[in-house]
Tab-separated table of C-alpha atoms in Angstrom:
chain	number	residue	atom	x	y	z
A	95	MET	CA	-82.030	-85.062	64.698
A	96	GLU	CA	-80.954	-84.518	61.130
A	97	TYR	CA	-82.166	-81.898	58.530
A	98	GLN	CA	-85.033	-82.582	56.600
A	99	PRO	CA	-85.646	-80.082	53.846
A	100	ILE	CA	-88.583	-82.045	52.313
A	101	LYS	CA	-90.790	-81.643	55.645
A	102	TYR	CA	-89.468	-78.031	55.992
A	103	ILE	CA	-90.589	-77.209	52.611
A	104	GLY	CA	-93.889	-78.984	52.880
A	105	SER	CA	-94.737	-77.203	56.006
A	106	GLN	CA	-93.615	-73.987	54.232
A	107	VAL	CA	-96.002	-74.605	51.443
A	108	LEU	CA	-98.683	-75.804	53.284
A	109	ALA	CA	-98.884	-72.856	55.921
A	110	PHE	CA	-98.575	-70.589	52.328
A	111	ILE	CA	-101.643	-72.289	51.202
A	112	ILE	CA	-103.474	-71.914	54.352
A	113	LEU	CA	-102.748	-68.367	54.866
A	114	LEU	CA	-103.760	-67.691	51.190
A	115	ALA	CA	-106.688	-69.633	51.301
A	116	GLY	CA	-107.905	-67.875	54.569
A	117	SER	CA	-107.162	-64.462	53.312
A	118	ALA	CA	-109.405	-64.978	50.353
A	119	VAL	CA	-112.113	-66.459	52.345
A	120	LEU	CA	-112.188	-63.433	54.771
A	121	LEU	CA	-112.423	-60.892	51.858
A	122	ASP	CA	-114.971	-62.735	50.118
A	123	ASN	CA	-117.179	-63.091	53.470
A	124	SER	CA	-116.484	-60.198	55.110
A	125	ALA	CA	-119.179	-57.871	56.634
A	126	ARG	CA	-121.145	-57.215	53.413
A	127	ASP	CA	-124.045	-59.511	52.620
A	128	SER	CA	-123.206	-61.938	55.827
A	129	SER	CA	-125.407	-62.934	58.616
A	130	PHE	CA	-123.498	-59.930	60.332
A	131	GLN	CA	-125.765	-57.341	58.750
A	132	PRO	CA	-129.211	-58.925	59.742
A	133	ARG	CA	-128.297	-59.125	63.258
A	134	VAL	CA	-127.023	-55.644	63.669
A	135	ARG	CA	-130.210	-54.467	62.014
A	136	GLU	CA	-132.423	-56.777	64.354
A	137	SER	CA	-130.308	-55.356	67.193
A	138	MET	CA	-130.615	-51.888	66.540
A	139	ARG	CA	-134.576	-51.961	66.076
A	140	ILE	CA	-134.990	-53.836	69.152
A	141	LEU	CA	-133.019	-51.054	70.947
A	142	ILE	CA	-135.261	-48.453	69.005
A	143	MET	CA	-138.521	-50.344	70.283
A	144	ASN	CA	-137.031	-50.247	73.935
A	145	SER	CA	-135.573	-46.713	73.991
A	146	GLN	CA	-138.133	-45.800	76.774
A	147	TYR	CA	-135.799	-47.788	78.867
A	148	ASP	CA	-132.421	-46.227	80.300
A	149	ASP	CA	-130.345	-48.944	79.158
A	150	ALA	CA	-131.290	-49.210	75.464
A	151	ARG	CA	-131.449	-45.278	75.496
A	152	ASN	CA	-127.875	-45.205	76.448
A	153	THR	CA	-126.566	-47.784	74.287
A	154	LEU	CA	-128.311	-46.471	71.255
A	155	ALA	CA	-127.065	-42.767	72.408
A	156	MET	CA	-123.399	-44.334	72.391
A	157	ILE	CA	-123.624	-46.145	69.036
A	158	GLN	CA	-125.063	-43.319	67.211
A	159	GLU	CA	-122.923	-40.764	68.497
A	160	GLY	CA	-119.834	-42.918	68.295
A	161	ILE	CA	-119.949	-43.780	64.602
A	162	ALA	CA	-122.277	-41.031	63.447
A	163	CYS	CA	-125.195	-42.902	62.318
A	164	CYS	CA	-128.986	-42.674	62.744
A	165	GLY	CA	-131.102	-45.882	63.377
A	166	ALA	CA	-130.568	-49.392	61.691
A	167	ASP	CA	-130.974	-48.300	58.044
A	168	GLY	CA	-131.326	-44.402	58.525
A	169	PRO	CA	-133.928	-42.119	60.572
A	170	GLY	CA	-136.746	-43.480	58.640
A	171	ASP	CA	-136.694	-46.496	61.295
A	172	TYR	CA	-137.638	-44.032	64.047
A	173	LEU	CA	-140.341	-42.825	61.960
A	174	THR	CA	-141.410	-46.415	60.955
A	175	LEU	CA	-141.258	-47.336	64.692
A	176	GLN	CA	-143.179	-44.457	65.728
A	177	GLN	CA	-140.424	-43.103	67.971
A	178	PRO	CA	-138.883	-39.564	67.885
A	179	ILE	CA	-135.463	-39.050	66.259
A	180	PRO	CA	-133.158	-38.545	69.298
A	181	THR	CA	-130.503	-35.582	69.249
A	182	GLU	CA	-127.937	-37.993	69.156
A	183	CYS	CA	-129.165	-39.124	65.749
A	184	ARG	CA	-128.240	-35.387	64.389
A	185	ASP	CA	-125.488	-33.211	63.256
A	186	THR	CA	-124.263	-31.086	66.217
A	187	VAL	CA	-123.634	-28.479	63.804
A	188	THR	CA	-126.617	-28.328	61.266
A	189	GLY	CA	-129.205	-30.622	63.319
A	190	ASN	CA	-130.100	-32.586	60.457
A	191	PRO	CA	-130.622	-36.494	61.198
A	192	PHE	CA	-127.451	-38.719	60.116
A	193	PHE	CA	-128.147	-40.006	56.470
A	194	HIS	CA	-126.584	-43.405	57.114
A	195	GLY	CA	-127.924	-46.075	59.042
A	196	CYS	CA	-125.824	-47.764	61.565
A	197	VAL	CA	-125.648	-51.302	59.895
A	198	ASP	CA	-123.947	-49.482	56.877
A	199	GLU	CA	-121.542	-47.524	58.780
A	200	LEU	CA	-120.300	-50.635	60.970
A	201	THR	CA	-120.317	-52.602	57.723
A	202	TRP	CA	-117.988	-50.315	56.132
A	203	PHE	CA	-116.045	-50.027	59.455
A	204	PHE	CA	-115.560	-53.796	59.548
A	205	GLU	CA	-114.687	-54.449	55.960
A	206	ALA	CA	-111.924	-52.023	56.208
A	207	LYS	CA	-110.622	-53.977	59.171
A	208	CYS	CA	-111.260	-56.950	57.380
A	209	ALA	CA	-109.242	-56.029	54.403
A	210	TRP	CA	-106.142	-54.897	56.442
A	211	ILE	CA	-106.377	-58.376	58.320
A	212	ALA	CA	-106.312	-60.088	55.029
A	213	ALA	CA	-103.585	-58.006	53.641
A	214	LEU	CA	-101.295	-58.636	56.751
A	215	ALA	CA	-102.010	-62.387	56.415
A	216	MET	CA	-100.971	-62.462	52.720
A	217	LEU	CA	-97.815	-60.508	53.751
A	218	VAL	CA	-97.024	-63.202	56.550
A	219	ALA	CA	-97.848	-65.854	53.683
A	220	PHE	CA	-95.174	-64.463	51.424
A	221	ILE	CA	-92.679	-63.630	53.962
A	222	THR	CA	-92.558	-66.946	55.405
């Protein structure tokens, strides 16, 4: 098997273009303003409406305590759906409800992760 520099260079250029394009697409279509937000919003509202059941209540508690958020878009979701604001939705020190909803908090979390993944892909593209 003989060395074929044209094929090697071509494959490296193709890999570079694919990784760079993939990074650009990932950054452009990350969590903000995508189908991710409406899905999380609808899921959170369904969980709030079904919070009388243990499974939904436990899931809500885990999400809201874990990422320090309240409702889908804020504590007003509970008032709109005529539900009491749970203790998991409140700051343990002040007792005030968390200001940001879980949709915003999860979006910010995943945007940061998307940026790291895109940066890593671009680094790999420039190294190879």
